[in-house]
Tab-separated table of C-alpha atoms in Angstrom:
chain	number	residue	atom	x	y	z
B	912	UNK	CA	-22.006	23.495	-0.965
B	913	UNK	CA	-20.298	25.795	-3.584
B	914	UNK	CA	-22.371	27.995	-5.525
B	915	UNK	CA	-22.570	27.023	-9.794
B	916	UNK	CA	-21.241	29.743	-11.424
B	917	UNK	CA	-17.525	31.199	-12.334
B	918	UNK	CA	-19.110	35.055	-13.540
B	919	UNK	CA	-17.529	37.747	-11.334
B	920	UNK	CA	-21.309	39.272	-10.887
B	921	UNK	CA	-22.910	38.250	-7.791
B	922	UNK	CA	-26.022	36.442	-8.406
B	923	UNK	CA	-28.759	37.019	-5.891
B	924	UNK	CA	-30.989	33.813	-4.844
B	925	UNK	CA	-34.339	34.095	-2.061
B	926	UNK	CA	-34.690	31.303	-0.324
B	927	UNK	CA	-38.476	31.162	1.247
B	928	UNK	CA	-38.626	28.162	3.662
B	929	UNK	CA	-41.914	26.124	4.246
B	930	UNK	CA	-44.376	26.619	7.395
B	931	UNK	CA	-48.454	26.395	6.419
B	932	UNK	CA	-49.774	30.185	7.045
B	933	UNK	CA	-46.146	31.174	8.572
B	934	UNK	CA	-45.222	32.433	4.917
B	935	UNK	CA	-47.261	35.127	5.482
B	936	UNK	CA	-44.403	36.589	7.574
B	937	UNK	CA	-42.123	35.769	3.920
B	938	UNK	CA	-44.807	38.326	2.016
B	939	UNK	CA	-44.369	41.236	4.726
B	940	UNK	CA	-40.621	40.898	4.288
B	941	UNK	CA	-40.657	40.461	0.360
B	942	UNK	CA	-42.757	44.220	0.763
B	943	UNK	CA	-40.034	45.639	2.539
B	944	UNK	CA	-37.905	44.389	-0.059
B	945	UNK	CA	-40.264	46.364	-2.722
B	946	UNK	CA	-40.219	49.416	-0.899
B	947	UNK	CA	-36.562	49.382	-0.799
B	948	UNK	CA	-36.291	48.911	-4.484
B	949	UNK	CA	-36.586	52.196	-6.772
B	950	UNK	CA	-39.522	52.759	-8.409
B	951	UNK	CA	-39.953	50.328	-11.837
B	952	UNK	CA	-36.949	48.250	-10.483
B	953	UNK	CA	-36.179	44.737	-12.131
B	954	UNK	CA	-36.384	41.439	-10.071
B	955	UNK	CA	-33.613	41.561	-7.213
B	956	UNK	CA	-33.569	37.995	-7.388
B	957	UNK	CA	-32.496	35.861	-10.170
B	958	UNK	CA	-32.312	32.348	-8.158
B	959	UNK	CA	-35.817	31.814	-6.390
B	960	UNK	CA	-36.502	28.787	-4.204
B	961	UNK	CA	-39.418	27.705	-2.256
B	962	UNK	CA	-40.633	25.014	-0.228
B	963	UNK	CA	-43.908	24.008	0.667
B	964	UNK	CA	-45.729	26.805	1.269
B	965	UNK	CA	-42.475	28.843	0.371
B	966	UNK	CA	-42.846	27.541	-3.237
B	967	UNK	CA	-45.602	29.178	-3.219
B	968	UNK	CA	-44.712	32.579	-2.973
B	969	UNK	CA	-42.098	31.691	-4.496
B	970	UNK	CA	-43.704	30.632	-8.252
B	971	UNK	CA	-45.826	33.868	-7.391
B	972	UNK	CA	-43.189	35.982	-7.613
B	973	UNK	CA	-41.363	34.174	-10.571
B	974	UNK	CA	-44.801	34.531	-12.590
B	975	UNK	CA	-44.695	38.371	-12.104
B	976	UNK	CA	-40.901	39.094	-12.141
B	977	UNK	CA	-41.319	40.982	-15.103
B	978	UNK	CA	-42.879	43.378	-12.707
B	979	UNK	CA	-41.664	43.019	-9.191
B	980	UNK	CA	-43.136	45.530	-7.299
B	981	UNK	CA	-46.612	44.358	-8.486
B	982	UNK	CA	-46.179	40.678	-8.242
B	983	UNK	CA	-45.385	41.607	-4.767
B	984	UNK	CA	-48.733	43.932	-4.443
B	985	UNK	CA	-50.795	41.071	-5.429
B	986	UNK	CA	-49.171	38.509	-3.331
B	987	UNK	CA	-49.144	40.275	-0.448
B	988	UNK	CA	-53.158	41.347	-1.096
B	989	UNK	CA	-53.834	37.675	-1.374
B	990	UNK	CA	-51.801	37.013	2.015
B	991	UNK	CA	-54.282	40.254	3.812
B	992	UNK	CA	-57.337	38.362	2.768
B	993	UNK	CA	-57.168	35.180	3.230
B	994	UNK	CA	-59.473	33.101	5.014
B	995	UNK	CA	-59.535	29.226	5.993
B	996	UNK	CA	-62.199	28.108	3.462
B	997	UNK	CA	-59.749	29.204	0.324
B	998	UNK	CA	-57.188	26.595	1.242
B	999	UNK	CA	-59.145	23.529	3.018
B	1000	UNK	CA	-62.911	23.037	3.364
B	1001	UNK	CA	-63.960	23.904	6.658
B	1002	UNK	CA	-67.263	23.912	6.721
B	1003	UNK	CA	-68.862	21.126	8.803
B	1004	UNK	CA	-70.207	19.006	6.055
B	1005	UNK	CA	-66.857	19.348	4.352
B	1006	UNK	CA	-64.981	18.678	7.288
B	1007	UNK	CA	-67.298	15.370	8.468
B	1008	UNK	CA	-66.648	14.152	5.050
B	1009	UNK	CA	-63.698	14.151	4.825
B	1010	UNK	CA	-62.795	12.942	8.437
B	1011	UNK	CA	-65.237	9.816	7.601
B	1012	UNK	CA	-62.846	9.285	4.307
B	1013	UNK	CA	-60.219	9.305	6.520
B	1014	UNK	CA	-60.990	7.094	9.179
B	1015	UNK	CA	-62.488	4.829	6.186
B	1016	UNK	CA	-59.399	4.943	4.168
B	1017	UNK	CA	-56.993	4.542	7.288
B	1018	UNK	CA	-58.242	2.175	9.737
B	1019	UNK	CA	-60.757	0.164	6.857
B	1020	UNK	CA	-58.450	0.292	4.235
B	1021	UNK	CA	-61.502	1.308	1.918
B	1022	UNK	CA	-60.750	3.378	-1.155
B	1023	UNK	CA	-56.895	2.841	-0.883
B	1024	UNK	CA	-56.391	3.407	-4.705
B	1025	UNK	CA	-57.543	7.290	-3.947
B	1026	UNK	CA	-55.050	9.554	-1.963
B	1027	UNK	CA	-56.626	10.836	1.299
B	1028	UNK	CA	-56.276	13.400	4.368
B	1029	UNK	CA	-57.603	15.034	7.027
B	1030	UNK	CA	-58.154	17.940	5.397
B	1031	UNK	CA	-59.359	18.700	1.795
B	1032	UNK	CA	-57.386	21.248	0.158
B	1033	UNK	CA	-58.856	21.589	-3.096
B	1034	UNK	CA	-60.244	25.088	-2.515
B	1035	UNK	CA	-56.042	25.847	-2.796
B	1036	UNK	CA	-56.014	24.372	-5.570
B	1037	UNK	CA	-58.356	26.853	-7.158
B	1038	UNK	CA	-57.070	29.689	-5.613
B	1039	UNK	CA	-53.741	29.305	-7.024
B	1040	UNK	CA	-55.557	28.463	-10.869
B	1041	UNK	CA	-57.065	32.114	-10.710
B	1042	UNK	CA	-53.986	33.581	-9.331
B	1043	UNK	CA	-51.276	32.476	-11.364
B	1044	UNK	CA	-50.104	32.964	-14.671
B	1045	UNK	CA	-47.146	30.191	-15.497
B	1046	UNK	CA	-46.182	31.839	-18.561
B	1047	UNK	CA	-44.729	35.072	-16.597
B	1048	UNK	CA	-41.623	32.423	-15.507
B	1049	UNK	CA	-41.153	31.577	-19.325
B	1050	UNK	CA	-41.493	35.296	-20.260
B	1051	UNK	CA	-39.026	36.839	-17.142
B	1052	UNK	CA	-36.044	33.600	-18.223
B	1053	UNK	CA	-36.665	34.768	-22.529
B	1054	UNK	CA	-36.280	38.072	-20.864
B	1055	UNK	CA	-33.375	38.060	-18.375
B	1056	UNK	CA	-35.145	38.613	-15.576
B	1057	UNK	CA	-35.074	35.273	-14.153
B	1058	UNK	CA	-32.102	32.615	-14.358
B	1059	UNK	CA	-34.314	30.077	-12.275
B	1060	UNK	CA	-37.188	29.437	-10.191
B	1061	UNK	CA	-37.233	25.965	-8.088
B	1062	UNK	CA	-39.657	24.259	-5.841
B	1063	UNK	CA	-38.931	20.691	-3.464
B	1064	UNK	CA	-41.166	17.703	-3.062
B	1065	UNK	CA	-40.536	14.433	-1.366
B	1066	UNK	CA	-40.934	11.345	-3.510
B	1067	UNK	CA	-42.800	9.130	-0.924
B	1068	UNK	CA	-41.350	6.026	-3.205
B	1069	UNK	CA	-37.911	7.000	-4.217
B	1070	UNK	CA	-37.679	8.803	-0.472
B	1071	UNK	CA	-35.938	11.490	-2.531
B	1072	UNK	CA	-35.978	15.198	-2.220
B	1073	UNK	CA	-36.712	16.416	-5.805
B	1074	UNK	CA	-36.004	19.779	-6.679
B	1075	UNK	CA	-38.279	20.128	-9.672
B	1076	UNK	CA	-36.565	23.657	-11.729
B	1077	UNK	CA	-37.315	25.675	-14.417
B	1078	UNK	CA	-35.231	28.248	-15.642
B	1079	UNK	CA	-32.189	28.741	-18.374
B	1080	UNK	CA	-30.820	25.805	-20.414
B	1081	UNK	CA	-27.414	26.141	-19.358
B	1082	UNK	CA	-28.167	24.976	-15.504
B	1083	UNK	CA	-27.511	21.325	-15.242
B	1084	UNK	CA	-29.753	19.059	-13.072
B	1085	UNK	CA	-27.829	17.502	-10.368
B	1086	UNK	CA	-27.879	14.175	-8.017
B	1087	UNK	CA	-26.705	14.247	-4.405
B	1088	UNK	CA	-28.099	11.557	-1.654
B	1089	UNK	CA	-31.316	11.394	-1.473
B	1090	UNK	CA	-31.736	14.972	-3.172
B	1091	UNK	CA	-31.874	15.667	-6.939
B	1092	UNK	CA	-32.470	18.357	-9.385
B	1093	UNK	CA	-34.617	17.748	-12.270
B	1094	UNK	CA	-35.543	20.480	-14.979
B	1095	UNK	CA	-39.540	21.113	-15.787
B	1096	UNK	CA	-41.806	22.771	-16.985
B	1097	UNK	CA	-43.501	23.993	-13.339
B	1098	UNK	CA	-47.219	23.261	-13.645
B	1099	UNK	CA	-49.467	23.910	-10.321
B	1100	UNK	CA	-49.030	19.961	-9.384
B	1101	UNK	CA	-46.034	20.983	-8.600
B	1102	UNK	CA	-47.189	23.560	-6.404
B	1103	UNK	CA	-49.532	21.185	-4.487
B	1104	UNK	CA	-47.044	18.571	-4.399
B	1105	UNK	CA	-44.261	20.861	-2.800
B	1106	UNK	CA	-47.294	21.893	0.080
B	1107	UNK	CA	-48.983	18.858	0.399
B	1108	UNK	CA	-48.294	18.767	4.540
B	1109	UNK	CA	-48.070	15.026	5.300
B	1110	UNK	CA	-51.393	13.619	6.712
B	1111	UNK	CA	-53.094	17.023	6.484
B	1112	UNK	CA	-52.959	17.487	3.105
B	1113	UNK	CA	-53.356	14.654	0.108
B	1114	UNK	CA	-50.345	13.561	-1.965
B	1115	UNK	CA	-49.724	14.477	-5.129
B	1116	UNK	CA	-48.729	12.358	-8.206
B	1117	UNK	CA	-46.618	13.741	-10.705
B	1118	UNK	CA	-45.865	11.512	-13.286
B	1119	UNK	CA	-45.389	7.618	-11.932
B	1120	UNK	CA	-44.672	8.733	-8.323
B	1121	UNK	CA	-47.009	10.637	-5.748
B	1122	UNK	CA	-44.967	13.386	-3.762
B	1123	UNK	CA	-45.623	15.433	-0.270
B	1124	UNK	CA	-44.026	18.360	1.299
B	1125	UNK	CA	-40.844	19.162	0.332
B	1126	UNK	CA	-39.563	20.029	3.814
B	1127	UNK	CA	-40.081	16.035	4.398
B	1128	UNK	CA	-35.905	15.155	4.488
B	1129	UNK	CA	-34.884	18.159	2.932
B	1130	UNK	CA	-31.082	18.476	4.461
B	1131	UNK	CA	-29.575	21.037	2.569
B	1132	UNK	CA	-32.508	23.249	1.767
B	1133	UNK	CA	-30.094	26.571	0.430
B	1134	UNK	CA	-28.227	23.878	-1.754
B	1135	UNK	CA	-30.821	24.178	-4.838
B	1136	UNK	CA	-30.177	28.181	-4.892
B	1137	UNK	CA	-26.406	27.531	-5.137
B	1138	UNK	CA	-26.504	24.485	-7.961
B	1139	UNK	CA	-28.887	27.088	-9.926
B	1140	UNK	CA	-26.085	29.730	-9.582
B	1141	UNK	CA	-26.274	31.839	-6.916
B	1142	UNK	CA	-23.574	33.502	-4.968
B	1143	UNK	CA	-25.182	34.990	-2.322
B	1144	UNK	CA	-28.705	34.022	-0.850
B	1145	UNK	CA	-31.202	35.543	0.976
B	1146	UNK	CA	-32.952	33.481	3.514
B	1147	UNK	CA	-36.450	34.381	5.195
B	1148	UNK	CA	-37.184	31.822	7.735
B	1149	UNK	CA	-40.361	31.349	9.953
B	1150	UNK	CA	-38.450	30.011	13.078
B	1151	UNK	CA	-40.029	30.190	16.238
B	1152	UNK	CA	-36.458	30.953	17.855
B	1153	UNK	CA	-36.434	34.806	17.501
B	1154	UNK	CA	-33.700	36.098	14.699
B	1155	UNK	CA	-32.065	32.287	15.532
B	1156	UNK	CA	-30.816	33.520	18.892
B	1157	UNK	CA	-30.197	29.731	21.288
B	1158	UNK	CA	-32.895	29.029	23.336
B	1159	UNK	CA	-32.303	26.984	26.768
B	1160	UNK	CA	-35.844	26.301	28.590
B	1161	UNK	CA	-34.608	23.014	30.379
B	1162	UNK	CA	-34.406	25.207	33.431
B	1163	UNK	CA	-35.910	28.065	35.082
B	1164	UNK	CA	-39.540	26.347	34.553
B	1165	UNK	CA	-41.743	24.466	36.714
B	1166	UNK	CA	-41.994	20.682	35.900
B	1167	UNK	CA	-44.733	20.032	33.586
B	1168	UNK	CA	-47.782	19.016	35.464
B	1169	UNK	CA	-49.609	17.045	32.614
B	1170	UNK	CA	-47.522	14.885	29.393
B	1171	UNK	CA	-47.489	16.928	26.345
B	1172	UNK	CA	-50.468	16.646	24.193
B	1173	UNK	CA	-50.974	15.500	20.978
B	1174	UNK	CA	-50.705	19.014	19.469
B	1175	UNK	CA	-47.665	19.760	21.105
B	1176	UNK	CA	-46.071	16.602	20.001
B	1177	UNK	CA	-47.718	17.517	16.397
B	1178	UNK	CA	-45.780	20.992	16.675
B	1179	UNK	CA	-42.420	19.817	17.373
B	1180	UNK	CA	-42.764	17.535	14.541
B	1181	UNK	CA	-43.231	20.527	12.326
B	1182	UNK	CA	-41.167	22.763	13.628
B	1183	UNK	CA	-38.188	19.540	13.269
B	1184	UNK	CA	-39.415	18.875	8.929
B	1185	UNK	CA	-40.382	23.187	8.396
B	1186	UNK	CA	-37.034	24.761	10.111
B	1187	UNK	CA	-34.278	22.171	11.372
B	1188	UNK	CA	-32.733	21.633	8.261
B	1189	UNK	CA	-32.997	25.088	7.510
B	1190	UNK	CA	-31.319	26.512	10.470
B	1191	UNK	CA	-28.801	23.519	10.265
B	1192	UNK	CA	-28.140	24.066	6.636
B	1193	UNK	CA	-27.638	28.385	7.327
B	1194	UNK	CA	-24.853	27.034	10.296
B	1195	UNK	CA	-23.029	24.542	7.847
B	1196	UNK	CA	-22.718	27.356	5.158
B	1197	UNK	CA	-21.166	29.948	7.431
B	1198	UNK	CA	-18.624	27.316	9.111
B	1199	UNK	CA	-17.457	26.881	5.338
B	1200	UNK	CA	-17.800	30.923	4.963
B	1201	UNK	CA	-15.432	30.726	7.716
B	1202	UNK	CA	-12.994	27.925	7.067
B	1203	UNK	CA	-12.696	29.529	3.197
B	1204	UNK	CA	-11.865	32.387	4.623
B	1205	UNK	CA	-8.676	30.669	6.265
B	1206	UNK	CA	-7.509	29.092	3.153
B	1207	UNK	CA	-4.724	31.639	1.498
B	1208	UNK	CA	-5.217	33.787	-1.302
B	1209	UNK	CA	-3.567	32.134	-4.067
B	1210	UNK	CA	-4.623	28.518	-3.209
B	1211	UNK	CA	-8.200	29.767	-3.871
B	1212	UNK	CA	-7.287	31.663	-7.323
B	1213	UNK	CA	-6.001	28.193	-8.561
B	1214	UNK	CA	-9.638	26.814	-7.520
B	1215	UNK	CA	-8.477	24.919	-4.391
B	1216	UNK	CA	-10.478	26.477	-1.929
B	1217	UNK	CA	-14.440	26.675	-1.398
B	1218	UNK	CA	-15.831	29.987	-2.494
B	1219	UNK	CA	-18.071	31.855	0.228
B	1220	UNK	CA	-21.323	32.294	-0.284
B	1221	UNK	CA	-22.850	35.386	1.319
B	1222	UNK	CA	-26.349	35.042	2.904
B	1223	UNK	CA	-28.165	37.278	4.696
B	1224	UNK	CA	-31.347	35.606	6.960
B	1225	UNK	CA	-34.162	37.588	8.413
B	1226	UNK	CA	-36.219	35.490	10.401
B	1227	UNK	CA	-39.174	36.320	13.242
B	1228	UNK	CA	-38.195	38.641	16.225
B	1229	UNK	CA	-41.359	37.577	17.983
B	1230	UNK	CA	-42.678	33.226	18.855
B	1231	UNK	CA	-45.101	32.787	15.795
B	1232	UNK	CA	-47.225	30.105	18.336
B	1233	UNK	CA	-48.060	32.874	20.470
B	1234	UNK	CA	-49.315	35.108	17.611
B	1235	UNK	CA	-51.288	32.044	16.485
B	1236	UNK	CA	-53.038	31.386	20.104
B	1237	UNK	CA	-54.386	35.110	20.083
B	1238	UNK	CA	-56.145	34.570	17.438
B	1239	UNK	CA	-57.419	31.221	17.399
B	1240	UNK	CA	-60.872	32.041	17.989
B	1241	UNK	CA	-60.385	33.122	14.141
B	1242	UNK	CA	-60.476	29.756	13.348
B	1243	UNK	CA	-63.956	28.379	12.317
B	1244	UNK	CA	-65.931	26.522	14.861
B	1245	UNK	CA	-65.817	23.255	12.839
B	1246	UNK	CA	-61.696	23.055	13.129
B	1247	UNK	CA	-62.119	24.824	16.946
B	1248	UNK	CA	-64.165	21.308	17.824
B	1249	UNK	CA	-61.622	19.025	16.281
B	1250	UNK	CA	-58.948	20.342	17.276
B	1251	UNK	CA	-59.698	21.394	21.107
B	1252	UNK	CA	-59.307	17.190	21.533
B	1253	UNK	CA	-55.565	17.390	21.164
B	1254	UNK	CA	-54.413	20.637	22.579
B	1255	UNK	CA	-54.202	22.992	19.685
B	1256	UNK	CA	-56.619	25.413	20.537
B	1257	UNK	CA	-54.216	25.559	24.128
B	1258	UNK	CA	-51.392	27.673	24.405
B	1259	UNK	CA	-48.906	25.045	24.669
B	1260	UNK	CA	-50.139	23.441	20.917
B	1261	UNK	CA	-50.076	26.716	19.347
B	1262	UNK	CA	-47.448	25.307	17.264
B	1263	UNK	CA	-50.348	23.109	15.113
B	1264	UNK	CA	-52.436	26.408	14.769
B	1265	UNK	CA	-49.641	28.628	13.500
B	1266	UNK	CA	-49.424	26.241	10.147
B	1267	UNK	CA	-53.171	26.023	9.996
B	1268	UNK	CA	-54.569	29.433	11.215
B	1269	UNK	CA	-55.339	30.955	7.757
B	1270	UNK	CA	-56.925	34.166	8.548
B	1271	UNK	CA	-57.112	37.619	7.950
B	1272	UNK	CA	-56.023	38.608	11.584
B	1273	UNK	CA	-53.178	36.406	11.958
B	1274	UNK	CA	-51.965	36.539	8.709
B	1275	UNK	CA	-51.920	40.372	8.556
B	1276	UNK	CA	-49.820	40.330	11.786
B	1277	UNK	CA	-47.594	38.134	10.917
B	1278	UNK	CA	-47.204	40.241	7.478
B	1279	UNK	CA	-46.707	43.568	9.328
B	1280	UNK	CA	-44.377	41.375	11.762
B	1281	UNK	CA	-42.374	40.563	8.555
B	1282	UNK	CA	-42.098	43.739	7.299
B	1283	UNK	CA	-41.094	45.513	10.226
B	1284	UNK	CA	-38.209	43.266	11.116
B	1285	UNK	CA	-37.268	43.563	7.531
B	1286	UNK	CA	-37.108	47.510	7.599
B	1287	UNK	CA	-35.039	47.031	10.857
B	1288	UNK	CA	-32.626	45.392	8.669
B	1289	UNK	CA	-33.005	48.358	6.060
B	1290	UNK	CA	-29.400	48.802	5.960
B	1291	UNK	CA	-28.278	45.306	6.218
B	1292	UNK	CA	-30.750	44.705	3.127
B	1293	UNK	CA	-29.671	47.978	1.142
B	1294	UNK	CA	-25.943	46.948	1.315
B	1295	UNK	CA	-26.945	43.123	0.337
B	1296	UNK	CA	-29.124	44.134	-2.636
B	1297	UNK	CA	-26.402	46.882	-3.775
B	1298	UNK	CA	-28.675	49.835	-3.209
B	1299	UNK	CA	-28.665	53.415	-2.026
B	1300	UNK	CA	-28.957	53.526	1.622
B	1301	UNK	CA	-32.397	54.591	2.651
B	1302	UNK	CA	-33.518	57.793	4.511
B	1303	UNK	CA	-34.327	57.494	8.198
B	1304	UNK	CA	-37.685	58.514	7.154
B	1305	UNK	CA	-38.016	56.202	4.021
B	1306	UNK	CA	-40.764	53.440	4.314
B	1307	UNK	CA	-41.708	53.403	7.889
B	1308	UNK	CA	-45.512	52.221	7.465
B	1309	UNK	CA	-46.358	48.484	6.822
B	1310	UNK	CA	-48.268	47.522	3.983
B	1311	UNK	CA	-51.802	48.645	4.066
């Protein structure tokens, strides 16, 4: 895991992790990043990668690079005002319908040749048409401002990882186990692919192969960043473990009365595909941070040793789940009925609701969440991003 490029300049990469309405918390943290910035400053970050709904925010801010501090504005004003119905029909026709197509398609095998779900996400789909403007990626690379902007899908027939890239001609595409790098022209299939949550939301076919979430077997998710250059990465992960400190609840709790339910079950397994890897992958880079570190001086000028990679992670100082269960009455009643039957409306099944939960309340919260833990990291951030130190009393208010 050795970053792709011999120039003396660091190169900056974000790396913005998968997690449903989670990345909300990425957009408070990106406007932290803004505020930082001086005024008209260029893109921070030449390497962006995103996963799932990472790669989201993370095409959003390639198509505006040109203009950071306003691709950020708009981002984050889409993030303040979302509600359920833009990125999966949940009204109760909607929602019947589509449950009968999936019970129809799953335990009748009828309409097999059509890729189906439980929920219908093609209101996403048009939110992100009116929203984004692929040309701003070709623009910011022509200009400079970009070296390359990636997003991950799993091939659900190859059982590949695909890092799908599009940046400057002089990056390579790359092929590692079960993980490869292929240059494009990103398009929003792409998008949906890279998001498409397995049995939530539909497959995607690109090409001669229909892909899912990217997070699916994704076990080096900072390794795209390094293969398109960077030196250094920033990470901003939506781990329930607050600021990755261990957690230990074997002990010091009752026994659990009832088994776990469905939900809970359903929340582990997104919690293991969303931020596992991640937080695996951030431990493997700073043991070879370390052991590089050990290897002397000259052996490393004559290219024997493994370059360190600086990264810098800021990451959730407060359990996301328990955000999401005070505001679950948010949810609308349709998605309340189906899912009080396994647990997620319950506190212990949180975990569902805080990928699902896209609403103004929780998703402003977890955006002020985001940027305050950001700006407590001010200085940390100012000496990663080579700027001025800020004033005690510079940006202390969240984004309006």
């Amino acid at each position: 895991m050795t970053a792709s490029t011999t120039s003396s300049e660091p190169v900056t990469g974000l790396i913005l992790s998968g997690g449903g309405a989670r990345a909300a918390y990425q957009v408070g943290v990106l406007a932290a990043v803004a505020d930082l910035l001086p005024d008209a400053a260029e893109n921070p970050f030449p390497v962006i990668v995103g996963t799932s709904a990472g790669a989201i925010n993370a095409v959003s801010l390639a198509c505006g690079a040109l203009h950071f501090g306003e691709a950020v504005r708009r981002l984050t004003a889409v993030w303040q005002g979302f509600r359920t119905h833009q990125v999966y029909r949940s009204d109760w026709r909607g929602v019947f319908h589509q449950a009968g197509r999936f019970i129809g398609h799953s335990l009748l095998g009828l309409g097999r040749q059509l890729p189906v779900a439980l929920l219908d996400s093609r209101p996403l789909a048009e939110l992100l048409q009116r929203e984004l403007d692929f040309s701003g990626i070709s623009a910011a690379v022509r200009q400079r401002r970009l070296r390359a902007v990636a997003v991950t899908a799993f091939g659900y027939e190859s059982a590949q990882a695909v890092t799908f890239y599009q940046g400057r001609a002089t990056i390579d595409p790359w092929f590692r186990h079960r993980r490869v790098g292929v240059p494009t022209r990103l398009s929003l299939q792409h998008l949906l692919a890279s998001a498409s949550i397995p049995l939530m939301f539909p497959p995607v076919k690109i090409n001669r192969e229909y892909f899912g979430d990217g997070a699916m077997r994704q076990s080096a998710p900072i390794s795209p960043a390094l293969h398109l250059g960077a030196t250094r990465v920033l990470v901003i992960g939506v781990s329930d473990n607050p600021q990755g400190e261990p957690v230990n609840n074997a002990f010091g709790h009752p026994p659990a009365v009832l088994p776990p339910s469905l939900a809970q079950i359903g929340g582990h397994l997104l919690n293991s595909a969303f931020i596992d890897s991640l937080e695996s992958d951030i431990e493997l880079l700073e043991r070879l941070n370390l052991m590089s570190r050990l290897i002397p001086e000259e052996r490393q000028s004559r290219g024997l040793g493994v370059k360190p990679v600086e990264v810098l992670v800021i990451s959730p100082s407060q359990p996301l789940d328990e955000i999401a269960a005070r505001h679950r009455r948010e949810l609308p009643a349709v998605l309340r009925l189906f899912l009080r039957g396994p647990g997620a409306t319950q506190a212990s099944g949180a975990g569902v609701l805080s990928y699902l939960l896209f609403e103004q309340g929780y998703c402003n919260e977890l955006v002020e969440l985001g940027y305050q833990d950001a700006m407590a990291k001010k200085e940390a951030l100012s000496d990663f991003l080579c700027l001025a130190r800020p004033s005690l009393a510079q940006a202390s208010v969240a984004p309006a």
